[in-house]
Amino acid sequence: MRVFLDASAFLKVLKREEGYEGIVEWLMKIKDGEHSGYTDTIVIGEIAYAFLAQGLDEEAVKARAYIEGISNLTVVHEIPTSISHRAAELKKRYFKRSDGTFLSLYDAFHLAIAEKHCELLLTSDSDFRNVTEVKVEIV
């Protein structure tokens, strides 16, 4: 199975937050070749910022190196205009103040990339709870 991991999934592992073990299990299956992992450069930017904003510059560098070093994990570097357009459509569809869903444009990019490349999006972000384009596992 092809699995997209967003920033919240990686941050849960990197910060050892409650429930991170489930994501580690997925990462082990990716490393072992049982599944193929995907993420994108926007995710890496989000993770770096999460550490840099707290003055943890060295942790930001380590987090990036960790992600880039995961075998069988493809980091999508180039985002075609068709994916950018699809992300805008997805943001429009899922950004709903009335039900408290605030899918960011970054998250919409992740969803558009997952829709193109993957069957599953792994996240701890509840804003993905109503997504139907790919299966979502909220951990």
Coordinates of C-alpha atoms in Angstrom, one line a residue:
M1 CA 0.0 0.0 0.0
R2 CA 1.2 3.5 -0.7
V3 CA 0.9 5.7 2.4
F4 CA 1.2 9.5 2.6
L5 CA 2.4 10.9 6.0
D6 CA 1.7 14.5 6.8
A7 CA 3.6 16.8 9.2
S8 CA 1.4 15.9 12.2
A9 CA 2.2 12.2 11.8
F10 CA 5.9 12.9 11.8
L11 CA 5.8 15.4 14.6
K12 CA 3.9 13.0 16.8
V13 CA 6.9 10.6 16.4
L14 CA 9.6 13.2 16.7
K15 CA 8.0 14.7 19.8
R16 CA 7.0 11.2 21.2
E17 CA 3.5 12.4 21.7
E18 CA 0.7 10.1 22.9
G19 CA 0.0 7.4 20.3
Y20 CA 3.2 7.8 18.4
E21 CA 3.8 4.0 18.5
G22 CA 1.1 3.4 15.9
I23 CA 2.9 5.7 13.4
V24 CA 6.3 4.0 14.3
E25 CA 4.6 0.7 13.2
W26 CA 3.7 2.2 9.9
L27 CA 7.2 3.6 9.4
M28 CA 8.8 0.2 10.2
K29 CA 6.5 -1.4 7.5
I30 CA 7.6 1.3 5.1
K31 CA 11.3 0.8 5.9
D32 CA 10.9 -2.9 5.5
G33 CA 9.3 -2.5 2.1
E34 CA 5.9 -3.8 3.1
H35 CA 4.4 -0.4 2.2
S36 CA 5.7 2.6 0.2
G37 CA 5.8 5.9 2.0
Y38 CA 5.2 9.3 0.5
T39 CA 5.5 12.8 1.9
D40 CA 6.4 16.2 0.3
T41 CA 8.7 19.1 0.8
I42 CA 5.9 21.2 2.3
V43 CA 5.7 18.6 5.2
I44 CA 9.4 19.0 5.8
G45 CA 9.0 22.8 5.9
E46 CA 6.1 22.5 8.4
I47 CA 8.2 20.2 10.6
A48 CA 11.3 22.5 10.4
Y49 CA 9.2 25.5 11.3
A50 CA 7.6 23.7 14.3
F51 CA 11.1 23.3 15.8
L52 CA 12.6 26.6 14.6
A53 CA 9.7 28.5 16.1
Q54 CA 10.7 27.2 19.5
G55 CA 14.4 28.1 19.0
L56 CA 15.3 24.4 18.4
D57 CA 17.4 24.9 15.3
E58 CA 19.4 21.8 15.7
E59 CA 16.3 19.7 16.2
A60 CA 14.9 21.1 12.9
V61 CA 18.0 19.9 11.1
K62 CA 17.9 16.5 12.8
A63 CA 14.2 16.1 11.9
R64 CA 14.8 16.8 8.3
A65 CA 17.7 14.4 8.1
Y66 CA 15.6 11.7 9.9
I67 CA 12.8 12.0 7.3
E68 CA 15.1 12.1 4.3
G69 CA 16.8 9.0 5.6
I70 CA 13.8 6.8 5.8
S71 CA 14.1 4.1 3.2
N72 CA 11.2 3.5 0.9
L73 CA 9.9 7.0 1.6
T74 CA 9.5 9.2 -1.5
V75 CA 9.7 12.9 -0.8
V76 CA 7.7 14.7 -3.6
H77 CA 9.8 17.6 -4.6
E78 CA 8.0 18.9 -7.7
I79 CA 4.4 19.9 -7.6
P80 CA 2.8 20.4 -11.0
T81 CA 0.2 23.1 -11.6
S82 CA -2.5 20.5 -11.9
I83 CA -1.8 19.4 -8.3
S84 CA -1.8 23.1 -7.2
H85 CA -5.2 23.6 -8.9
R86 CA -6.6 20.4 -7.3
A87 CA -5.3 21.6 -3.9
A88 CA -7.3 24.8 -4.3
E89 CA -10.4 22.8 -5.2
L90 CA -9.9 20.5 -2.1
K91 CA -9.4 23.5 0.2
K92 CA -12.7 25.0 -1.1
R93 CA -14.5 21.7 -0.6
Y94 CA -13.3 21.0 2.9
F95 CA -12.8 24.4 4.5
K96 CA -16.0 24.7 6.5
R97 CA -16.2 27.0 9.4
S98 CA -19.7 25.8 10.3
D99 CA -18.5 22.4 11.3
G100 CA -15.1 23.5 12.6
T101 CA -13.1 22.0 9.7
F102 CA -10.2 24.3 8.8
L103 CA -8.3 22.4 6.1
S104 CA -5.3 24.6 5.4
L105 CA -4.0 25.1 1.9
Y106 CA -0.9 23.1 3.0
D107 CA -3.1 20.3 4.0
A108 CA -5.0 20.5 0.8
F109 CA -1.7 20.1 -1.1
H110 CA -0.9 17.0 1.0
L111 CA -4.4 15.6 0.2
A112 CA -4.0 16.4 -3.6
I113 CA -0.6 14.6 -3.6
A114 CA -2.0 11.7 -1.6
E115 CA -4.9 11.5 -4.0
K116 CA -2.5 11.2 -6.9
H117 CA 0.0 8.8 -5.4
C118 CA -1.5 6.9 -2.4
E119 CA -4.3 4.9 -1.0
L120 CA -3.9 6.1 2.6
L121 CA -3.2 9.4 4.3
L122 CA -1.7 9.0 7.8
T123 CA -2.3 12.0 10.1
S124 CA -3.2 13.2 13.5
D125 CA -5.0 16.2 12.2
S126 CA -8.8 15.9 12.6
D127 CA -9.4 18.4 9.8
F128 CA -9.0 15.4 7.5
R129 CA -11.9 13.5 9.1
N130 CA -14.4 14.1 6.3
V131 CA -12.1 13.5 3.4
T132 CA -13.3 10.9 0.8
E133 CA -10.6 11.1 -1.9
V134 CA -8.3 8.7 -0.1
K135 CA -8.7 6.6 3.0
V136 CA -7.6 8.6 6.1
E137 CA -6.2 7.1 9.3
I138 CA -6.2 9.6 12.2
V139 CA -3.7 8.4 14.8

